[in-house]
Amino acid sequence: MQIRRLAPDEAPPMDLLLLADPSAQMVEDYVRRGRCYVAEWNGGIAAVYVLVPTRPKTVELVNIAVSEEHQGKGIGKRMVAHAVEIARSLGFKTIEVGTGNSSVGQLALYQKCGFRITGIDRDFFVRHYEEDIVENGIHCRDMIRLSQDI
Ligand code: COA
Protein backbone atom coordinates (compact mmCIF):
# COMPACT_ATOMS: atom_id res chain seq x y z
CA MET A 1 0.00 0.00 0.00
CA GLN A 2 1.38 3.39 -0.96
CA ILE A 3 0.18 6.61 0.71
CA ARG A 4 0.67 9.71 -1.43
CA ARG A 5 -0.65 13.24 -1.80
CA LEU A 6 -3.50 13.68 -4.27
CA ALA A 7 -2.18 15.31 -7.45
CA PRO A 8 -3.47 18.86 -8.18
CA ASP A 9 -5.31 17.71 -11.32
CA GLU A 10 -6.71 14.54 -9.77
CA ALA A 11 -10.36 14.23 -8.67
CA PRO A 12 -10.71 13.56 -4.93
CA PRO A 13 -12.29 10.17 -4.05
CA MET A 14 -15.69 11.61 -3.09
CA ASP A 15 -17.32 8.22 -2.41
CA LEU A 16 -14.72 7.53 0.28
CA LEU A 17 -14.70 11.08 1.65
CA LEU A 18 -18.48 10.96 2.05
CA LEU A 19 -18.14 7.90 4.33
CA ALA A 20 -16.58 10.21 6.92
CA ASP A 21 -18.91 13.18 6.44
CA PRO A 22 -22.31 13.00 4.73
CA SER A 23 -22.19 16.65 3.64
CA ALA A 24 -20.71 16.98 0.12
CA GLN A 25 -20.48 20.74 0.65
CA MET A 26 -18.37 20.36 3.83
CA VAL A 27 -16.16 17.74 2.14
CA GLU A 28 -15.49 19.92 -0.90
CA ASP A 29 -14.64 22.84 1.37
CA TYR A 30 -12.15 20.75 3.41
CA VAL A 31 -10.47 19.36 0.31
CA ARG A 32 -10.10 22.86 -1.16
CA ARG A 33 -8.58 24.26 2.06
CA GLY A 34 -6.42 21.26 2.98
CA ARG A 35 -3.97 18.64 1.77
CA CYS A 36 -5.57 15.39 0.68
CA TYR A 37 -3.67 12.07 0.96
CA VAL A 38 -4.77 8.75 -0.53
CA ALA A 39 -3.67 5.15 -0.02
CA GLU A 40 -3.36 3.13 -3.20
CA TRP A 41 -3.96 -0.58 -3.15
CA ASN A 42 -4.11 -2.84 -6.23
CA GLY A 43 -4.61 0.12 -8.55
CA GLY A 44 -7.51 1.56 -6.55
CA ILE A 45 -7.89 4.06 -3.69
CA ALA A 46 -8.38 2.19 -0.40
CA ALA A 47 -8.27 5.11 2.04
CA VAL A 48 -8.11 8.88 2.31
CA TYR A 49 -7.54 11.69 4.79
CA VAL A 50 -7.36 15.46 4.66
CA LEU A 51 -5.19 17.79 6.78
CA VAL A 52 -6.55 21.32 7.23
CA PRO A 53 -4.53 24.08 8.94
CA THR A 54 -6.75 25.77 11.53
CA ARG A 55 -4.68 28.02 13.82
CA PRO A 56 -0.96 28.89 13.85
CA LYS A 57 1.03 25.62 14.31
CA THR A 58 -2.21 23.60 14.51
CA VAL A 59 -3.67 21.29 11.90
CA GLU A 60 -6.86 19.24 11.92
CA LEU A 61 -7.21 15.70 10.63
CA VAL A 62 -10.55 15.56 8.84
CA ASN A 63 -12.38 13.11 6.61
CA ILE A 64 -10.33 10.01 7.32
CA ALA A 65 -11.98 7.03 5.65
CA VAL A 66 -11.10 3.49 4.65
CA SER A 67 -13.19 1.74 1.98
CA GLU A 68 -15.65 -0.70 3.51
CA GLU A 69 -13.98 -3.83 2.10
CA HIS A 70 -10.62 -2.82 3.61
CA GLN A 71 -11.81 -1.75 7.08
CA GLY A 72 -10.58 -3.58 10.16
CA LYS A 73 -7.15 -4.44 8.69
CA GLY A 74 -5.08 -1.72 10.33
CA ILE A 75 -5.24 0.75 7.43
CA GLY A 76 -7.02 3.39 9.55
CA LYS A 77 -4.22 3.28 12.11
CA ARG A 78 -1.59 3.56 9.35
CA MET A 79 -3.39 6.58 7.87
CA VAL A 80 -3.57 8.33 11.26
CA ALA A 81 0.14 7.62 11.89
CA HIS A 82 0.96 8.95 8.41
CA ALA A 83 -1.08 12.11 9.04
CA VAL A 84 0.79 12.71 12.31
CA GLU A 85 4.15 12.28 10.53
CA ILE A 86 3.19 14.63 7.69
CA ALA A 87 1.88 17.25 10.14
CA ARG A 88 5.13 17.05 12.12
CA SER A 89 7.27 17.30 8.97
CA LEU A 90 5.33 20.42 7.94
CA GLY A 91 6.22 22.08 11.24
CA PHE A 92 2.86 21.84 13.01
CA LYS A 93 3.04 21.42 16.80
CA THR A 94 -0.50 20.18 17.46
CA ILE A 95 -2.80 17.88 15.52
CA GLU A 96 -6.51 17.84 16.32
CA VAL A 97 -9.41 15.62 15.35
CA GLY A 98 -13.12 15.58 16.13
CA THR A 99 -15.70 12.82 16.10
CA GLY A 100 -19.22 12.13 17.28
CA ASN A 101 -20.10 10.92 20.77
CA SER A 102 -21.63 7.82 19.11
CA SER A 103 -18.51 6.98 17.05
CA VAL A 104 -17.18 4.38 19.44
CA GLY A 105 -14.69 2.78 17.00
CA GLN A 106 -13.31 6.15 15.89
CA LEU A 107 -12.84 7.24 19.53
CA ALA A 108 -10.92 3.99 20.12
CA LEU A 109 -8.80 4.47 16.99
CA TYR A 110 -7.76 8.04 17.80
CA GLN A 111 -6.91 7.25 21.44
CA LYS A 112 -4.91 4.18 20.34
CA CYS A 113 -2.98 6.57 18.05
CA GLY A 114 -2.04 8.92 20.90
CA PHE A 115 -4.86 11.50 20.87
CA ARG A 116 -6.34 12.72 24.18
CA ILE A 117 -9.81 14.18 24.66
CA THR A 118 -9.65 17.96 25.07
CA GLY A 119 -13.26 19.04 24.94
CA ILE A 120 -16.85 18.52 23.93
CA ASP A 121 -18.77 20.74 21.53
CA ARG A 122 -22.24 20.03 22.86
CA ASP A 123 -25.05 19.66 20.31
CA PHE A 124 -22.64 20.26 17.39
CA PHE A 125 -24.37 17.63 15.22
CA VAL A 126 -27.85 18.82 16.20
CA ARG A 127 -26.93 22.35 15.09
CA HIS A 128 -25.05 21.47 11.88
CA TYR A 129 -26.85 18.44 10.41
CA GLU A 130 -30.49 18.35 9.38
CA GLU A 131 -30.93 14.57 9.73
CA ASP A 132 -30.70 12.74 13.06
CA ILE A 133 -27.58 10.56 13.23
CA VAL A 134 -27.68 7.30 15.21
CA GLU A 135 -24.67 4.95 15.47
CA ASN A 136 -24.18 1.97 17.76
CA GLY A 137 -27.67 2.69 19.11
CA ILE A 138 -26.49 6.09 20.35
CA HIS A 139 -27.89 9.46 19.21
CA CYS A 140 -24.98 11.47 17.81
CA ARG A 141 -25.32 14.93 19.30
CA ASP A 142 -21.93 16.10 20.60
CA MET A 143 -18.56 16.55 18.90
CA ILE A 144 -15.74 15.04 20.96
CA ARG A 145 -12.55 17.02 20.32
CA LEU A 146 -9.18 15.27 20.65
CA SER A 147 -5.64 16.48 20.15
CA GLN A 148 -2.02 15.43 20.27
CA ASP A 149 1.17 17.48 20.66
CA ILE A 150 3.66 16.45 17.99
N1 COA B 1 -13.57 -0.80 20.83
C1 COA B 1 -12.22 -0.87 20.93
N2 COA B 1 -11.39 -0.71 19.88
C2 COA B 1 -11.97 -0.53 18.69
C3 COA B 1 -13.35 -0.48 18.50
C4 COA B 1 -14.16 -0.62 19.65
N3 COA B 1 -15.49 -0.57 19.55
N4 COA B 1 -13.61 -0.27 17.18
C5 COA B 1 -12.41 -0.18 16.57
N5 COA B 1 -11.44 -0.33 17.48
C6 COA B 1 -10.00 -0.33 17.27
C7 COA B 1 -9.55 -1.53 16.48
O1 COA B 1 -9.51 -2.68 17.32
C8 COA B 1 -8.19 -1.07 16.02
O2 COA B 1 -7.22 -1.12 17.04
P1 COA B 1 -6.19 -2.38 17.24
O3 COA B 1 -5.37 -2.41 15.98
O4 COA B 1 -5.42 -2.02 18.44
O5 COA B 1 -7.05 -3.59 17.41
C9 COA B 1 -8.44 0.41 15.74
O6 COA B 1 -9.58 0.78 16.53
C10 COA B 1 -8.79 0.75 14.28
O7 COA B 1 -8.45 -0.29 13.42
P2 COA B 1 -8.12 -0.11 11.86
O8 COA B 1 -8.29 -1.46 11.23
O9 COA B 1 -6.83 0.58 11.67
O10 COA B 1 -9.29 0.84 11.36
P3 COA B 1 -9.95 0.89 9.90
O11 COA B 1 -8.95 0.63 8.85
O12 COA B 1 -11.18 0.10 9.89
O13 COA B 1 -10.35 2.46 9.81
C11 COA B 1 -12.07 4.10 10.14
C12 COA B 1 -11.13 3.09 10.80
C13 COA B 1 -12.85 4.83 11.24
C14 COA B 1 -11.24 5.12 9.36
C15 COA B 1 -13.02 3.32 9.19
O14 COA B 1 -13.83 2.45 9.95
C16 COA B 1 -13.90 4.21 8.34
O15 COA B 1 -13.51 4.61 7.27
N6 COA B 1 -15.14 4.49 8.81
C17 COA B 1 -16.06 5.33 8.05
C18 COA B 1 -15.61 6.76 7.97
C19 COA B 1 -15.45 7.41 9.32
O16 COA B 1 -16.23 7.20 10.24
N7 COA B 1 -14.38 8.23 9.46
C20 COA B 1 -14.05 8.94 10.69
C21 COA B 1 -14.84 10.18 10.84
S1 COA B 1 -14.54 10.88 12.48
mmCIF file of C-alpha atoms and ligand atoms in Angstrom:
data_model
loop_
_atom_site.group_PDB
_atom_site.id
_atom_site.type_symbol
_atom_site.label_atom_id
_atom_site.label_comp_id
_atom_site.label_asym_id
_atom_site.label_seq_id
_atom_site.Cartn_x
_atom_site.Cartn_y
_atom_site.Cartn_z
ATOM 1 C CA MET A 1 0.000 0.000 0.000
ATOM 2 C CA GLN A 2 1.381 3.387 -0.961
ATOM 3 C CA ILE A 3 0.181 6.606 0.708
ATOM 4 C CA ARG A 4 0.666 9.711 -1.427
ATOM 5 C CA ARG A 5 -0.647 13.237 -1.800
ATOM 6 C CA LEU A 6 -3.504 13.684 -4.267
ATOM 7 C CA ALA A 7 -2.180 15.312 -7.453
ATOM 8 C CA PRO A 8 -3.474 18.856 -8.175
ATOM 9 C CA ASP A 9 -5.306 17.714 -11.320
ATOM 10 C CA GLU A 10 -6.715 14.542 -9.768
ATOM 11 C CA ALA A 11 -10.361 14.231 -8.674
ATOM 12 C CA PRO A 12 -10.710 13.564 -4.926
ATOM 13 C CA PRO A 13 -12.292 10.173 -4.046
ATOM 14 C CA MET A 14 -15.692 11.609 -3.086
ATOM 15 C CA ASP A 15 -17.320 8.218 -2.409
ATOM 16 C CA LEU A 16 -14.716 7.532 0.282
ATOM 17 C CA LEU A 17 -14.701 11.083 1.646
ATOM 18 C CA LEU A 18 -18.478 10.961 2.055
ATOM 19 C CA LEU A 19 -18.135 7.902 4.330
ATOM 20 C CA ALA A 20 -16.585 10.210 6.924
ATOM 21 C CA ASP A 21 -18.910 13.185 6.436
ATOM 22 C CA PRO A 22 -22.308 13.000 4.729
ATOM 23 C CA SER A 23 -22.192 16.654 3.639
ATOM 24 C CA ALA A 24 -20.708 16.980 0.120
ATOM 25 C CA GLN A 25 -20.475 20.744 0.651
ATOM 26 C CA MET A 26 -18.374 20.357 3.832
ATOM 27 C CA VAL A 27 -16.161 17.738 2.143
ATOM 28 C CA GLU A 28 -15.487 19.919 -0.905
ATOM 29 C CA ASP A 29 -14.644 22.838 1.372
ATOM 30 C CA TYR A 30 -12.151 20.749 3.415
ATOM 31 C CA VAL A 31 -10.468 19.359 0.305
ATOM 32 C CA ARG A 32 -10.097 22.864 -1.156
ATOM 33 C CA ARG A 33 -8.577 24.261 2.063
ATOM 34 C CA GLY A 34 -6.419 21.262 2.984
ATOM 35 C CA ARG A 35 -3.973 18.635 1.768
ATOM 36 C CA CYS A 36 -5.570 15.391 0.680
ATOM 37 C CA TYR A 37 -3.674 12.069 0.960
ATOM 38 C CA VAL A 38 -4.769 8.753 -0.534
ATOM 39 C CA ALA A 39 -3.668 5.151 -0.018
ATOM 40 C CA GLU A 40 -3.363 3.129 -3.204
ATOM 41 C CA TRP A 41 -3.964 -0.584 -3.147
ATOM 42 C CA ASN A 42 -4.109 -2.843 -6.229
ATOM 43 C CA GLY A 43 -4.606 0.123 -8.553
ATOM 44 C CA GLY A 44 -7.514 1.565 -6.547
ATOM 45 C CA ILE A 45 -7.891 4.055 -3.689
ATOM 46 C CA ALA A 46 -8.384 2.192 -0.397
ATOM 47 C CA ALA A 47 -8.269 5.108 2.045
ATOM 48 C CA VAL A 48 -8.109 8.884 2.307
ATOM 49 C CA TYR A 49 -7.544 11.690 4.790
ATOM 50 C CA VAL A 50 -7.357 15.463 4.658
ATOM 51 C CA LEU A 51 -5.193 17.791 6.784
ATOM 52 C CA VAL A 52 -6.549 21.315 7.226
ATOM 53 C CA PRO A 53 -4.530 24.077 8.942
ATOM 54 C CA THR A 54 -6.746 25.770 11.529
ATOM 55 C CA ARG A 55 -4.676 28.020 13.822
ATOM 56 C CA PRO A 56 -0.956 28.891 13.854
ATOM 57 C CA LYS A 57 1.028 25.623 14.312
ATOM 58 C CA THR A 58 -2.213 23.604 14.514
ATOM 59 C CA VAL A 59 -3.670 21.293 11.902
ATOM 60 C CA GLU A 60 -6.863 19.242 11.920
ATOM 61 C CA LEU A 61 -7.209 15.701 10.629
ATOM 62 C CA VAL A 62 -10.553 15.555 8.842
ATOM 63 C CA ASN A 63 -12.376 13.114 6.609
ATOM 64 C CA ILE A 64 -10.328 10.009 7.323
ATOM 65 C CA ALA A 65 -11.975 7.034 5.651
ATOM 66 C CA VAL A 66 -11.097 3.490 4.649
ATOM 67 C CA SER A 67 -13.190 1.738 1.976
ATOM 68 C CA GLU A 68 -15.647 -0.701 3.506
ATOM 69 C CA GLU A 69 -13.978 -3.830 2.097
ATOM 70 C CA HIS A 70 -10.617 -2.816 3.607
ATOM 71 C CA GLN A 71 -11.811 -1.748 7.076
ATOM 72 C CA GLY A 72 -10.576 -3.582 10.164
ATOM 73 C CA LYS A 73 -7.152 -4.439 8.691
ATOM 74 C CA GLY A 74 -5.079 -1.722 10.333
ATOM 75 C CA ILE A 75 -5.237 0.754 7.430
ATOM 76 C CA GLY A 76 -7.021 3.394 9.546
ATOM 77 C CA LYS A 77 -4.217 3.275 12.114
ATOM 78 C CA ARG A 78 -1.592 3.561 9.351
ATOM 79 C CA MET A 79 -3.394 6.578 7.871
ATOM 80 C CA VAL A 80 -3.572 8.330 11.265
ATOM 81 C CA ALA A 81 0.137 7.620 11.892
ATOM 82 C CA HIS A 82 0.964 8.945 8.409
ATOM 83 C CA ALA A 83 -1.082 12.114 9.041
ATOM 84 C CA VAL A 84 0.787 12.712 12.312
ATOM 85 C CA GLU A 85 4.154 12.282 10.535
ATOM 86 C CA ILE A 86 3.187 14.626 7.686
ATOM 87 C CA ALA A 87 1.878 17.248 10.137
ATOM 88 C CA ARG A 88 5.131 17.052 12.121
ATOM 89 C CA SER A 89 7.266 17.303 8.974
ATOM 90 C CA LEU A 90 5.325 20.422 7.937
ATOM 91 C CA GLY A 91 6.225 22.083 11.244
ATOM 92 C CA PHE A 92 2.856 21.844 13.007
ATOM 93 C CA LYS A 93 3.041 21.420 16.796
ATOM 94 C CA THR A 94 -0.498 20.175 17.460
ATOM 95 C CA ILE A 95 -2.805 17.885 15.520
ATOM 96 C CA GLU A 96 -6.514 17.838 16.323
ATOM 97 C CA VAL A 97 -9.413 15.618 15.348
ATOM 98 C CA GLY A 98 -13.115 15.578 16.129
ATOM 99 C CA THR A 99 -15.700 12.817 16.104
ATOM 100 C CA GLY A 100 -19.225 12.129 17.278
ATOM 101 C CA ASN A 101 -20.098 10.920 20.775
ATOM 102 C CA SER A 102 -21.633 7.819 19.110
ATOM 103 C CA SER A 103 -18.511 6.977 17.046
ATOM 104 C CA VAL A 104 -17.181 4.375 19.444
ATOM 105 C CA GLY A 105 -14.693 2.784 16.999
ATOM 106 C CA GLN A 106 -13.313 6.146 15.895
ATOM 107 C CA LEU A 107 -12.841 7.243 19.534
ATOM 108 C CA ALA A 108 -10.916 3.990 20.119
ATOM 109 C CA LEU A 109 -8.802 4.470 16.988
ATOM 110 C CA TYR A 110 -7.763 8.043 17.801
ATOM 111 C CA GLN A 111 -6.913 7.249 21.438
ATOM 112 C CA LYS A 112 -4.915 4.183 20.339
ATOM 113 C CA CYS A 113 -2.978 6.572 18.048
ATOM 114 C CA GLY A 114 -2.043 8.921 20.903
ATOM 115 C CA PHE A 115 -4.861 11.497 20.870
ATOM 116 C CA ARG A 116 -6.344 12.723 24.180
ATOM 117 C CA ILE A 117 -9.807 14.181 24.658
ATOM 118 C CA THR A 118 -9.648 17.964 25.071
ATOM 119 C CA GLY A 119 -13.258 19.042 24.936
ATOM 120 C CA ILE A 120 -16.851 18.523 23.932
ATOM 121 C CA ASP A 121 -18.775 20.738 21.528
ATOM 122 C CA ARG A 122 -22.235 20.032 22.864
ATOM 123 C CA ASP A 123 -25.046 19.662 20.306
ATOM 124 C CA PHE A 124 -22.643 20.261 17.388
ATOM 125 C CA PHE A 125 -24.375 17.629 15.220
ATOM 126 C CA VAL A 126 -27.855 18.820 16.196
ATOM 127 C CA ARG A 127 -26.926 22.347 15.090
ATOM 128 C CA HIS A 128 -25.045 21.472 11.877
ATOM 129 C CA TYR A 129 -26.848 18.439 10.405
ATOM 130 C CA GLU A 130 -30.490 18.351 9.376
ATOM 131 C CA GLU A 131 -30.934 14.569 9.734
ATOM 132 C CA ASP A 132 -30.698 12.745 13.059
ATOM 133 C CA ILE A 133 -27.575 10.558 13.228
ATOM 134 C CA VAL A 134 -27.682 7.297 15.206
ATOM 135 C CA GLU A 135 -24.666 4.947 15.472
ATOM 136 C CA ASN A 136 -24.182 1.968 17.755
ATOM 137 C CA GLY A 137 -27.674 2.687 19.105
ATOM 138 C CA ILE A 138 -26.491 6.094 20.354
ATOM 139 C CA HIS A 139 -27.888 9.460 19.210
ATOM 140 C CA CYS A 140 -24.975 11.466 17.805
ATOM 141 C CA ARG A 141 -25.315 14.933 19.304
ATOM 142 C CA ASP A 142 -21.935 16.099 20.605
ATOM 143 C CA MET A 143 -18.563 16.555 18.901
ATOM 144 C CA ILE A 144 -15.741 15.040 20.962
ATOM 145 C CA ARG A 145 -12.550 17.016 20.317
ATOM 146 C CA LEU A 146 -9.185 15.268 20.654
ATOM 147 C CA SER A 147 -5.637 16.483 20.155
ATOM 148 C CA GLN A 148 -2.017 15.431 20.272
ATOM 149 C CA ASP A 149 1.167 17.482 20.664
ATOM 150 C CA ILE A 150 3.658 16.451 17.993
HETATM 151 N N1 COA B 1 -13.568 -0.802 20.827
HETATM 152 C C1 COA B 1 -12.219 -0.871 20.935
HETATM 153 N N2 COA B 1 -11.390 -0.715 19.881
HETATM 154 C C2 COA B 1 -11.965 -0.533 18.693
HETATM 155 C C3 COA B 1 -13.354 -0.479 18.500
HETATM 156 C C4 COA B 1 -14.164 -0.619 19.646
HETATM 157 N N3 COA B 1 -15.494 -0.572 19.554
HETATM 158 N N4 COA B 1 -13.608 -0.270 17.181
HETATM 159 C C5 COA B 1 -12.407 -0.177 16.574
HETATM 160 N N5 COA B 1 -11.441 -0.331 17.482
HETATM 161 C C6 COA B 1 -10.001 -0.333 17.269
HETATM 162 C C7 COA B 1 -9.554 -1.533 16.480
HETATM 163 O O1 COA B 1 -9.508 -2.684 17.319
HETATM 164 C C8 COA B 1 -8.193 -1.070 16.016
HETATM 165 O O2 COA B 1 -7.219 -1.123 17.044
HETATM 166 P P1 COA B 1 -6.194 -2.384 17.236
HETATM 167 O O3 COA B 1 -5.375 -2.413 15.980
HETATM 168 O O4 COA B 1 -5.416 -2.021 18.438
HETATM 169 O O5 COA B 1 -7.049 -3.591 17.405
HETATM 170 C C9 COA B 1 -8.439 0.415 15.744
HETATM 171 O O6 COA B 1 -9.577 0.782 16.533
HETATM 172 C C10 COA B 1 -8.787 0.751 14.282
HETATM 173 O O7 COA B 1 -8.454 -0.286 13.424
HETATM 174 P P2 COA B 1 -8.124 -0.114 11.864
HETATM 175 O O8 COA B 1 -8.295 -1.459 11.228
HETATM 176 O O9 COA B 1 -6.829 0.581 11.674
HETATM 177 O O10 COA B 1 -9.286 0.844 11.361
HETATM 178 P P3 COA B 1 -9.949 0.892 9.896
HETATM 179 O O11 COA B 1 -8.954 0.626 8.846
HETATM 180 O O12 COA B 1 -11.179 0.096 9.889
HETATM 181 O O13 COA B 1 -10.349 2.455 9.812
HETATM 182 C C11 COA B 1 -12.070 4.105 10.139
HETATM 183 C C12 COA B 1 -11.132 3.086 10.804
HETATM 184 C C13 COA B 1 -12.845 4.830 11.236
HETATM 185 C C14 COA B 1 -11.241 5.124 9.363
HETATM 186 C C15 COA B 1 -13.019 3.319 9.194
HETATM 187 O O14 COA B 1 -13.831 2.446 9.949
HETATM 188 C C16 COA B 1 -13.903 4.211 8.335
HETATM 189 O O15 COA B 1 -13.510 4.614 7.265
HETATM 190 N N6 COA B 1 -15.141 4.488 8.805
HETATM 191 C C17 COA B 1 -16.061 5.328 8.046
HETATM 192 C C18 COA B 1 -15.609 6.762 7.970
HETATM 193 C C19 COA B 1 -15.445 7.410 9.323
HETATM 194 O O16 COA B 1 -16.228 7.197 10.243
HETATM 195 N N7 COA B 1 -14.377 8.234 9.463
HETATM 196 C C20 COA B 1 -14.048 8.937 10.689
HETATM 197 C C21 COA B 1 -14.841 10.183 10.844
HETATM 198 S S1 COA B 1 -14.539 10.879 12.478
#
